[in-house]
């Protein structure tokens, strides 16, 4: 499968990540990616960078490093209505946003509550990707989520970090089978993400690729094969903003 982009990457702006912006860009180029996306954690995660970090992305040239760059954020869903933790005036400055549920920011609710939180976040037009929606720490109705993602033009993430045998989202391999089956049913597009917290993992989608292969997931629903397809998803989502 053609795999030329990774847009779920953290830098030292996230206190629990260990590589700089420059190291991430160098790693992406070394791995022959055509697009790299920085999505550091927004403010609700312990130790997160100040919101002001996200307002000066204009100084970063998007093409000057010999690779296309997009600058975004991984937003935290903070209630069961799907609210997130960056204000609209900052979200407008981002190239894209990922929205995720994290235990540090919200307690897991019922299946109905967790599902509502994820679908509510999809209503935010700056959210392009739902991060690790198959996380078993937040049990949810993955078929309903896949259907809603299709209706809203939101990408569901297949997150390589989730499938690590010693990772902290154990059980995701079983959950992703249900999510991918629903995505095939509804024609919902997915995106592989490394969730890299160090330059060595930039573009590392090996476990995501295995999951897709094991579930016979159709390549035409995987956005990683085309930079233009990713930007088309971003453009559509941004077009919904007032």
PDB file of C-alpha atoms in Angstrom:
ATOM      1  CA  UNK A   1       0.000   0.000   0.000  1.00  0.00           C
ATOM      2  CA  UNK A   2       1.257   3.475  -0.881  1.00  0.00           C
ATOM      3  CA  UNK A   3       1.882   5.305   2.416  1.00  0.00           C
ATOM      4  CA  UNK A   4       3.280   8.821   2.040  1.00  0.00           C
ATOM      5  CA  UNK A   5       1.925  10.886   4.912  1.00  0.00           C
ATOM      6  CA  UNK A   6       1.804  10.959   8.693  1.00  0.00           C
ATOM      7  CA  UNK A   7      -0.041  13.787  10.439  1.00  0.00           C
ATOM      8  CA  UNK A   8      -0.243  12.532  14.028  1.00  0.00           C
ATOM      9  CA  UNK A   9       3.171  13.463  15.399  1.00  0.00           C
ATOM     10  CA  UNK A  10       4.194  15.112  18.666  1.00  0.00           C
ATOM     11  CA  UNK A  11       7.269  17.239  19.353  1.00  0.00           C
ATOM     12  CA  UNK A  12       8.912  18.572  22.510  1.00  0.00           C
ATOM     13  CA  UNK A  13       6.032  21.074  22.643  1.00  0.00           C
ATOM     14  CA  UNK A  14       4.204  18.106  24.197  1.00  0.00           C
ATOM     15  CA  UNK A  15       6.109  17.575  27.435  1.00  0.00           C
ATOM     16  CA  UNK A  16       5.978  13.782  27.144  1.00  0.00           C
ATOM     17  CA  UNK A  17       7.495  13.756  23.617  1.00  0.00           C
ATOM     18  CA  UNK A  18      11.212  13.816  22.980  1.00  0.00           C
ATOM     19  CA  UNK A  19      12.083  15.145  19.513  1.00  0.00           C
ATOM     20  CA  UNK A  20      12.137  18.686  18.183  1.00  0.00           C
ATOM     21  CA  UNK A  21      10.311  20.081  15.173  1.00  0.00           C
ATOM     22  CA  UNK A  22      13.538  19.905  13.146  1.00  0.00           C
ATOM     23  CA  UNK A  23      14.232  16.311  14.137  1.00  0.00           C
ATOM     24  CA  UNK A  24      10.705  15.303  13.131  1.00  0.00           C
ATOM     25  CA  UNK A  25      11.037  16.982   9.725  1.00  0.00           C
ATOM     26  CA  UNK A  26      14.419  15.315   9.134  1.00  0.00           C
ATOM     27  CA  UNK A  27      12.998  11.904  10.044  1.00  0.00           C
ATOM     28  CA  UNK A  28      10.014  12.368   7.733  1.00  0.00           C
ATOM     29  CA  UNK A  29      12.283  13.276   4.824  1.00  0.00           C
ATOM     30  CA  UNK A  30      14.569  10.317   5.524  1.00  0.00           C
ATOM     31  CA  UNK A  31      11.541   8.031   5.333  1.00  0.00           C
ATOM     32  CA  UNK A  32      10.457   9.610   2.023  1.00  0.00           C
ATOM     33  CA  UNK A  33       7.166  10.962   3.305  1.00  0.00           C
ATOM     34  CA  UNK A  34       5.553  13.647   1.160  1.00  0.00           C
ATOM     35  CA  UNK A  35       3.523  15.232   3.985  1.00  0.00           C
ATOM     36  CA  UNK A  36       4.212  15.511   7.703  1.00  0.00           C
ATOM     37  CA  UNK A  37       1.784  16.898  10.272  1.00  0.00           C
ATOM     38  CA  UNK A  38       2.595  18.184  13.741  1.00  0.00           C
ATOM     39  CA  UNK A  39      -0.277  17.788  16.215  1.00  0.00           C
ATOM     40  CA  UNK A  40       0.916  18.610  19.693  1.00  0.00           C
ATOM     41  CA  UNK A  41      -1.457  18.217  22.613  1.00  0.00           C
ATOM     42  CA  UNK A  42      -3.813  21.020  23.526  1.00  0.00           C
ATOM     43  CA  UNK A  43      -4.068  22.486  26.987  1.00  0.00           C
ATOM     44  CA  UNK A  44      -5.996  19.902  29.026  1.00  0.00           C
ATOM     45  CA  UNK A  45      -3.222  17.284  28.997  1.00  0.00           C
ATOM     46  CA  UNK A  46      -0.929  17.591  32.033  1.00  0.00           C
ATOM     47  CA  UNK A  47       2.134  19.659  31.163  1.00  0.00           C
ATOM     48  CA  UNK A  48       0.695  20.820  27.839  1.00  0.00           C
ATOM     49  CA  UNK A  49       2.077  23.880  26.101  1.00  0.00           C
ATOM     50  CA  UNK A  50       0.334  27.227  26.530  1.00  0.00           C
ATOM     51  CA  UNK A  51      -2.373  28.048  23.966  1.00  0.00           C
ATOM     52  CA  UNK A  52      -0.139  30.801  22.611  1.00  0.00           C
ATOM     53  CA  UNK A  53       1.999  28.089  21.003  1.00  0.00           C
ATOM     54  CA  UNK A  54      -0.731  27.517  18.421  1.00  0.00           C
ATOM     55  CA  UNK A  55      -1.195  31.111  17.270  1.00  0.00           C
ATOM     56  CA  UNK A  56       2.153  31.691  15.534  1.00  0.00           C
ATOM     57  CA  UNK A  57       2.218  28.866  12.992  1.00  0.00           C
ATOM     58  CA  UNK A  58       2.394  31.495  10.232  1.00  0.00           C
ATOM     59  CA  UNK A  59       6.183  31.656  10.761  1.00  0.00           C
ATOM     60  CA  UNK A  60       6.560  28.037   9.621  1.00  0.00           C
ATOM     61  CA  UNK A  61       6.897  27.774   5.823  1.00  0.00           C
ATOM     62  CA  UNK A  62       4.821  24.864   4.623  1.00  0.00           C
ATOM     63  CA  UNK A  63       7.069  23.892   1.706  1.00  0.00           C
ATOM     64  CA  UNK A  64      10.533  25.289   2.437  1.00  0.00           C
ATOM     65  CA  UNK A  65      12.018  22.154   4.027  1.00  0.00           C
ATOM     66  CA  UNK A  66      11.658  19.941   0.963  1.00  0.00           C
ATOM     67  CA  UNK A  67       8.506  18.323   2.330  1.00  0.00           C
ATOM     68  CA  UNK A  68       4.941  19.524   2.788  1.00  0.00           C
ATOM     69  CA  UNK A  69       4.113  20.441   6.376  1.00  0.00           C
ATOM     70  CA  UNK A  70       0.802  20.935   8.152  1.00  0.00           C
ATOM     71  CA  UNK A  71       0.563  22.392  11.636  1.00  0.00           C
ATOM     72  CA  UNK A  72      -2.311  21.383  13.863  1.00  0.00           C
ATOM     73  CA  UNK A  73      -3.197  20.168  17.329  1.00  0.00           C
ATOM     74  CA  UNK A  74      -4.512  17.086  19.056  1.00  0.00           C
ATOM     75  CA  UNK A  75      -7.543  18.416  20.860  1.00  0.00           C
ATOM     76  CA  UNK A  76      -8.897  16.800  23.981  1.00  0.00           C
ATOM     77  CA  UNK A  77     -12.598  16.033  24.173  1.00  0.00           C
ATOM     78  CA  UNK A  78     -13.596  17.355  27.588  1.00  0.00           C
ATOM     79  CA  UNK A  79     -17.293  16.516  27.950  1.00  0.00           C
ATOM     80  CA  UNK A  80     -19.911  14.141  26.580  1.00  0.00           C
ATOM     81  CA  UNK A  81     -21.207  16.810  24.218  1.00  0.00           C
ATOM     82  CA  UNK A  82     -17.908  16.701  22.346  1.00  0.00           C
ATOM     83  CA  UNK A  83     -16.482  20.063  23.441  1.00  0.00           C
ATOM     84  CA  UNK A  84     -12.740  20.446  22.962  1.00  0.00           C
ATOM     85  CA  UNK A  85     -10.064  22.506  24.658  1.00  0.00           C
ATOM     86  CA  UNK A  86      -8.946  25.150  22.154  1.00  0.00           C
ATOM     87  CA  UNK A  87     -11.164  28.165  21.424  1.00  0.00           C
ATOM     88  CA  UNK A  88     -12.516  28.841  17.946  1.00  0.00           C
ATOM     89  CA  UNK A  89     -10.241  31.837  17.369  1.00  0.00           C
ATOM     90  CA  UNK A  90      -7.200  29.567  17.733  1.00  0.00           C
ATOM     91  CA  UNK A  91      -8.706  26.642  15.825  1.00  0.00           C
ATOM     92  CA  UNK A  92      -9.115  28.917  12.811  1.00  0.00           C
ATOM     93  CA  UNK A  93      -5.342  29.384  12.712  1.00  0.00           C
ATOM     94  CA  UNK A  94      -4.625  25.640  12.510  1.00  0.00           C
ATOM     95  CA  UNK A  95      -4.218  23.690   9.294  1.00  0.00           C
ATOM     96  CA  UNK A  96      -6.155  20.789  10.820  1.00  0.00           C
ATOM     97  CA  UNK A  97      -7.100  19.247  14.146  1.00  0.00           C
ATOM     98  CA  UNK A  98      -7.365  15.787  15.631  1.00  0.00           C
ATOM     99  CA  UNK A  99      -9.874  15.226  18.452  1.00  0.00           C
ATOM    100  CA  UNK A 100      -9.307  12.437  20.967  1.00  0.00           C
ATOM    101  CA  UNK A 101     -10.488  11.072  24.270  1.00  0.00           C
ATOM    102  CA  UNK A 102      -7.765  10.841  26.937  1.00  0.00           C
ATOM    103  CA  UNK A 103      -8.152   9.556  30.490  1.00  0.00           C
ATOM    104  CA  UNK A 104      -6.217  12.545  31.807  1.00  0.00           C
ATOM    105  CA  UNK A 105      -8.906  14.895  30.490  1.00  0.00           C
ATOM    106  CA  UNK A 106     -12.240  13.111  30.886  1.00  0.00           C
ATOM    107  CA  UNK A 107     -13.531  10.069  32.713  1.00  0.00           C
ATOM    108  CA  UNK A 108     -14.863   7.268  30.584  1.00  0.00           C
ATOM    109  CA  UNK A 109     -18.639   7.277  30.566  1.00  0.00           C
ATOM    110  CA  UNK A 110     -21.196   4.785  29.359  1.00  0.00           C
ATOM    111  CA  UNK A 111     -21.100   3.501  25.790  1.00  0.00           C
ATOM    112  CA  UNK A 112     -23.809   6.035  24.930  1.00  0.00           C
ATOM    113  CA  UNK A 113     -21.911   8.905  26.585  1.00  0.00           C
ATOM    114  CA  UNK A 114     -18.587   8.068  24.956  1.00  0.00           C
ATOM    115  CA  UNK A 115     -20.259   7.684  21.573  1.00  0.00           C
ATOM    116  CA  UNK A 116     -21.995  11.048  21.998  1.00  0.00           C
ATOM    117  CA  UNK A 117     -18.682  12.689  22.934  1.00  0.00           C
ATOM    118  CA  UNK A 118     -16.979  11.443  19.766  1.00  0.00           C
ATOM    119  CA  UNK A 119     -19.863  12.313  17.470  1.00  0.00           C
ATOM    120  CA  UNK A 120     -20.213  15.703  19.144  1.00  0.00           C
ATOM    121  CA  UNK A 121     -16.568  16.481  18.404  1.00  0.00           C
ATOM    122  CA  UNK A 122     -17.216  15.696  14.732  1.00  0.00           C
ATOM    123  CA  UNK A 123     -19.544  18.694  14.624  1.00  0.00           C
ATOM    124  CA  UNK A 124     -16.543  20.980  15.109  1.00  0.00           C
ATOM    125  CA  UNK A 125     -15.606  21.914  11.509  1.00  0.00           C
ATOM    126  CA  UNK A 126     -11.922  22.251  12.378  1.00  0.00           C
ATOM    127  CA  UNK A 127     -11.746  18.599  13.414  1.00  0.00           C
ATOM    128  CA  UNK A 128     -10.552  16.512  10.481  1.00  0.00           C
ATOM    129  CA  UNK A 129      -9.532  13.318  12.298  1.00  0.00           C
ATOM    130  CA  UNK A 130     -10.944  11.388  15.249  1.00  0.00           C
ATOM    131  CA  UNK A 131      -7.918  10.095  17.159  1.00  0.00           C
ATOM    132  CA  UNK A 132      -7.813   6.429  18.209  1.00  0.00           C
ATOM    133  CA  UNK A 133     -11.634   6.018  18.333  1.00  0.00           C
ATOM    134  CA  UNK A 134     -11.185   2.271  18.906  1.00  0.00           C
ATOM    135  CA  UNK A 135      -9.637   2.894  22.346  1.00  0.00           C
ATOM    136  CA  UNK A 136     -11.145   0.280  24.713  1.00  0.00           C
ATOM    137  CA  UNK A 137     -10.660   2.650  27.652  1.00  0.00           C
ATOM    138  CA  UNK A 138     -13.651   4.529  26.203  1.00  0.00           C
ATOM    139  CA  UNK A 139     -16.128   1.851  25.048  1.00  0.00           C
ATOM    140  CA  UNK A 140     -18.264   3.223  22.237  1.00  0.00           C
ATOM    141  CA  UNK A 141     -20.634   2.174  19.476  1.00  0.00           C
ATOM    142  CA  UNK A 142     -18.110   1.944  16.653  1.00  0.00           C
ATOM    143  CA  UNK A 143     -20.713   1.288  13.964  1.00  0.00           C
ATOM    144  CA  UNK A 144     -22.603   4.459  14.882  1.00  0.00           C
ATOM    145  CA  UNK A 145     -19.290   6.359  14.919  1.00  0.00           C
ATOM    146  CA  UNK A 146     -18.303   5.034  11.482  1.00  0.00           C
ATOM    147  CA  UNK A 147     -21.665   6.053  10.066  1.00  0.00           C
ATOM    148  CA  UNK A 148     -21.421   9.537  11.596  1.00  0.00           C
ATOM    149  CA  UNK A 149     -17.860   9.966  10.324  1.00  0.00           C
ATOM    150  CA  UNK A 150     -19.014   9.167   6.802  1.00  0.00           C
ATOM    151  CA  UNK A 151     -21.892  11.642   7.080  1.00  0.00           C
ATOM    152  CA  UNK A 152     -19.593  14.384   8.405  1.00  0.00           C
ATOM    153  CA  UNK A 153     -16.582  13.775   6.161  1.00  0.00           C
ATOM    154  CA  UNK A 154     -14.368  13.057   9.181  1.00  0.00           C
ATOM    155  CA  UNK A 155     -11.477  10.583   9.019  1.00  0.00           C
ATOM    156  CA  UNK A 156     -11.243   7.812  11.609  1.00  0.00           C
ATOM    157  CA  UNK A 157      -7.727   7.079  12.743  1.00  0.00           C
ATOM    158  CA  UNK A 158      -6.039   3.687  12.753  1.00  0.00           C
ATOM    159  CA  UNK A 159      -3.371   4.526  15.314  1.00  0.00           C
ATOM    160  CA  UNK A 160      -0.233   2.375  15.294  1.00  0.00           C
ATOM    161  CA  UNK A 161       0.566   3.234  18.899  1.00  0.00           C
ATOM    162  CA  UNK A 162      -2.706   1.625  19.966  1.00  0.00           C
ATOM    163  CA  UNK A 163      -1.655  -1.807  18.734  1.00  0.00           C
ATOM    164  CA  UNK A 164       1.650  -2.072  20.593  1.00  0.00           C
ATOM    165  CA  UNK A 165       1.651  -5.266  22.706  1.00  0.00           C
ATOM    166  CA  UNK A 166       3.013  -3.297  25.666  1.00  0.00           C
ATOM    167  CA  UNK A 167       1.017  -0.152  24.937  1.00  0.00           C
ATOM    168  CA  UNK A 168      -1.573   1.553  27.121  1.00  0.00           C
ATOM    169  CA  UNK A 169      -4.581   0.935  24.855  1.00  0.00           C
ATOM    170  CA  UNK A 170      -4.613  -2.849  25.111  1.00  0.00           C
ATOM    171  CA  UNK A 171      -7.663  -4.315  23.411  1.00  0.00           C
ATOM    172  CA  UNK A 172      -7.579  -1.940  20.462  1.00  0.00           C
ATOM    173  CA  UNK A 173      -6.752  -4.755  18.016  1.00  0.00           C
ATOM    174  CA  UNK A 174     -10.072  -6.400  18.831  1.00  0.00           C
ATOM    175  CA  UNK A 175     -11.967  -3.104  18.676  1.00  0.00           C
ATOM    176  CA  UNK A 176     -10.477  -1.983  15.376  1.00  0.00           C
ATOM    177  CA  UNK A 177     -11.901  -5.083  13.682  1.00  0.00           C
ATOM    178  CA  UNK A 178     -15.383  -3.817  14.514  1.00  0.00           C
ATOM    179  CA  UNK A 179     -14.530  -0.281  13.425  1.00  0.00           C
ATOM    180  CA  UNK A 180     -13.048  -1.360  10.102  1.00  0.00           C
ATOM    181  CA  UNK A 181     -16.002  -3.622   9.349  1.00  0.00           C
ATOM    182  CA  UNK A 182     -18.320  -0.660   9.891  1.00  0.00           C
ATOM    183  CA  UNK A 183     -16.099   1.593   7.772  1.00  0.00           C
ATOM    184  CA  UNK A 184     -16.301  -0.912   4.918  1.00  0.00           C
ATOM    185  CA  UNK A 185     -20.073  -1.066   5.333  1.00  0.00           C
ATOM    186  CA  UNK A 186     -20.555   2.714   5.132  1.00  0.00           C
ATOM    187  CA  UNK A 187     -17.585   3.662   2.925  1.00  0.00           C
ATOM    188  CA  UNK A 188     -15.955   5.642   5.741  1.00  0.00           C
ATOM    189  CA  UNK A 189     -12.405   6.807   5.095  1.00  0.00           C
ATOM    190  CA  UNK A 190      -9.601   6.142   7.561  1.00  0.00           C
ATOM    191  CA  UNK A 191      -6.123   7.530   8.088  1.00  0.00           C
ATOM    192  CA  UNK A 192      -3.153   5.738   9.590  1.00  0.00           C
ATOM    193  CA  UNK A 193      -1.302   7.689  12.268  1.00  0.00           C
ATOM    194  CA  UNK A 194       1.944   6.900  14.035  1.00  0.00           C
ATOM    195  CA  UNK A 195       1.164   8.972  17.146  1.00  0.00           C
ATOM    196  CA  UNK A 196       4.941   9.386  17.255  1.00  0.00           C
ATOM    197  CA  UNK A 197       6.452  10.874  20.400  1.00  0.00           C
ATOM    198  CA  UNK A 198      10.025  10.460  19.134  1.00  0.00           C
ATOM    199  CA  UNK A 199      11.560  10.916  15.696  1.00  0.00           C
ATOM    200  CA  UNK A 200      12.248   7.181  15.304  1.00  0.00           C
ATOM    201  CA  UNK A 201       8.490   6.529  15.084  1.00  0.00           C
ATOM    202  CA  UNK A 202       7.665   9.196  12.499  1.00  0.00           C
ATOM    203  CA  UNK A 203       5.878   7.476   9.621  1.00  0.00           C
ATOM    204  CA  UNK A 204       5.897   4.136  11.442  1.00  0.00           C
ATOM    205  CA  UNK A 205       2.570   2.622  10.413  1.00  0.00           C
ATOM    206  CA  UNK A 206       3.677  -1.006  10.456  1.00  0.00           C
ATOM    207  CA  UNK A 207       1.113  -2.124  13.028  1.00  0.00           C
ATOM    208  CA  UNK A 208      -1.667  -0.143  11.357  1.00  0.00           C
ATOM    209  CA  UNK A 209      -0.789  -1.680   8.007  1.00  0.00           C
ATOM    210  CA  UNK A 210      -0.934  -5.145   9.557  1.00  0.00           C
ATOM    211  CA  UNK A 211      -4.354  -4.426  11.050  1.00  0.00           C
ATOM    212  CA  UNK A 212      -5.650  -3.221   7.672  1.00  0.00           C
ATOM    213  CA  UNK A 213      -4.223  -6.256   5.877  1.00  0.00           C
ATOM    214  CA  UNK A 214      -5.594  -8.683   8.468  1.00  0.00           C
ATOM    215  CA  UNK A 215      -9.052  -7.175   7.990  1.00  0.00           C
ATOM    216  CA  UNK A 216      -8.879  -6.980   4.176  1.00  0.00           C
ATOM    217  CA  UNK A 217      -9.536  -3.256   4.330  1.00  0.00           C
ATOM    218  CA  UNK A 218      -9.891  -1.620   0.885  1.00  0.00           C
ATOM    219  CA  UNK A 219      -7.026   0.671  -0.086  1.00  0.00           C
ATOM    220  CA  UNK A 220      -9.397   3.174  -1.693  1.00  0.00           C
ATOM    221  CA  UNK A 221     -10.672   4.101   1.788  1.00  0.00           C
ATOM    222  CA  UNK A 222      -7.161   4.813   3.149  1.00  0.00           C
ATOM    223  CA  UNK A 223      -6.179   8.477   2.818  1.00  0.00           C
ATOM    224  CA  UNK A 224      -2.437   7.933   3.411  1.00  0.00           C
ATOM    225  CA  UNK A 225      -1.917   7.123  -0.259  1.00  0.00           C
ATOM    226  CA  UNK A 226      -2.580  10.682  -1.457  1.00  0.00           C
ATOM    227  CA  UNK A 227      -1.588  14.125  -0.188  1.00  0.00           C
ATOM    228  CA  UNK A 228      -4.273  15.644  -2.406  1.00  0.00           C
ATOM    229  CA  UNK A 229      -6.918  13.418  -0.853  1.00  0.00           C
ATOM    230  CA  UNK A 230      -5.899  14.505   2.642  1.00  0.00           C
ATOM    231  CA  UNK A 231      -6.067  18.179   1.680  1.00  0.00           C
ATOM    232  CA  UNK A 232      -9.472  17.606   0.072  1.00  0.00           C
ATOM    233  CA  UNK A 233     -10.742  16.258   3.409  1.00  0.00           C
ATOM    234  CA  UNK A 234      -9.319  19.296   5.212  1.00  0.00           C
ATOM    235  CA  UNK A 235     -10.853  21.691   2.685  1.00  0.00           C
ATOM    236  CA  UNK A 236     -14.274  20.109   3.043  1.00  0.00           C
ATOM    237  CA  UNK A 237     -14.209  20.213   6.827  1.00  0.00           C
ATOM    238  CA  UNK A 238     -12.978  23.832   6.905  1.00  0.00           C
ATOM    239  CA  UNK A 239     -15.717  24.801   4.437  1.00  0.00           C
ATOM    240  CA  UNK A 240     -18.276  24.000   7.137  1.00  0.00           C
ATOM    241  CA  UNK A 241     -16.937  26.682   9.482  1.00  0.00           C
ATOM    242  CA  UNK A 242     -19.127  29.768   9.882  1.00  0.00           C
TER     243      UNK A 242
END
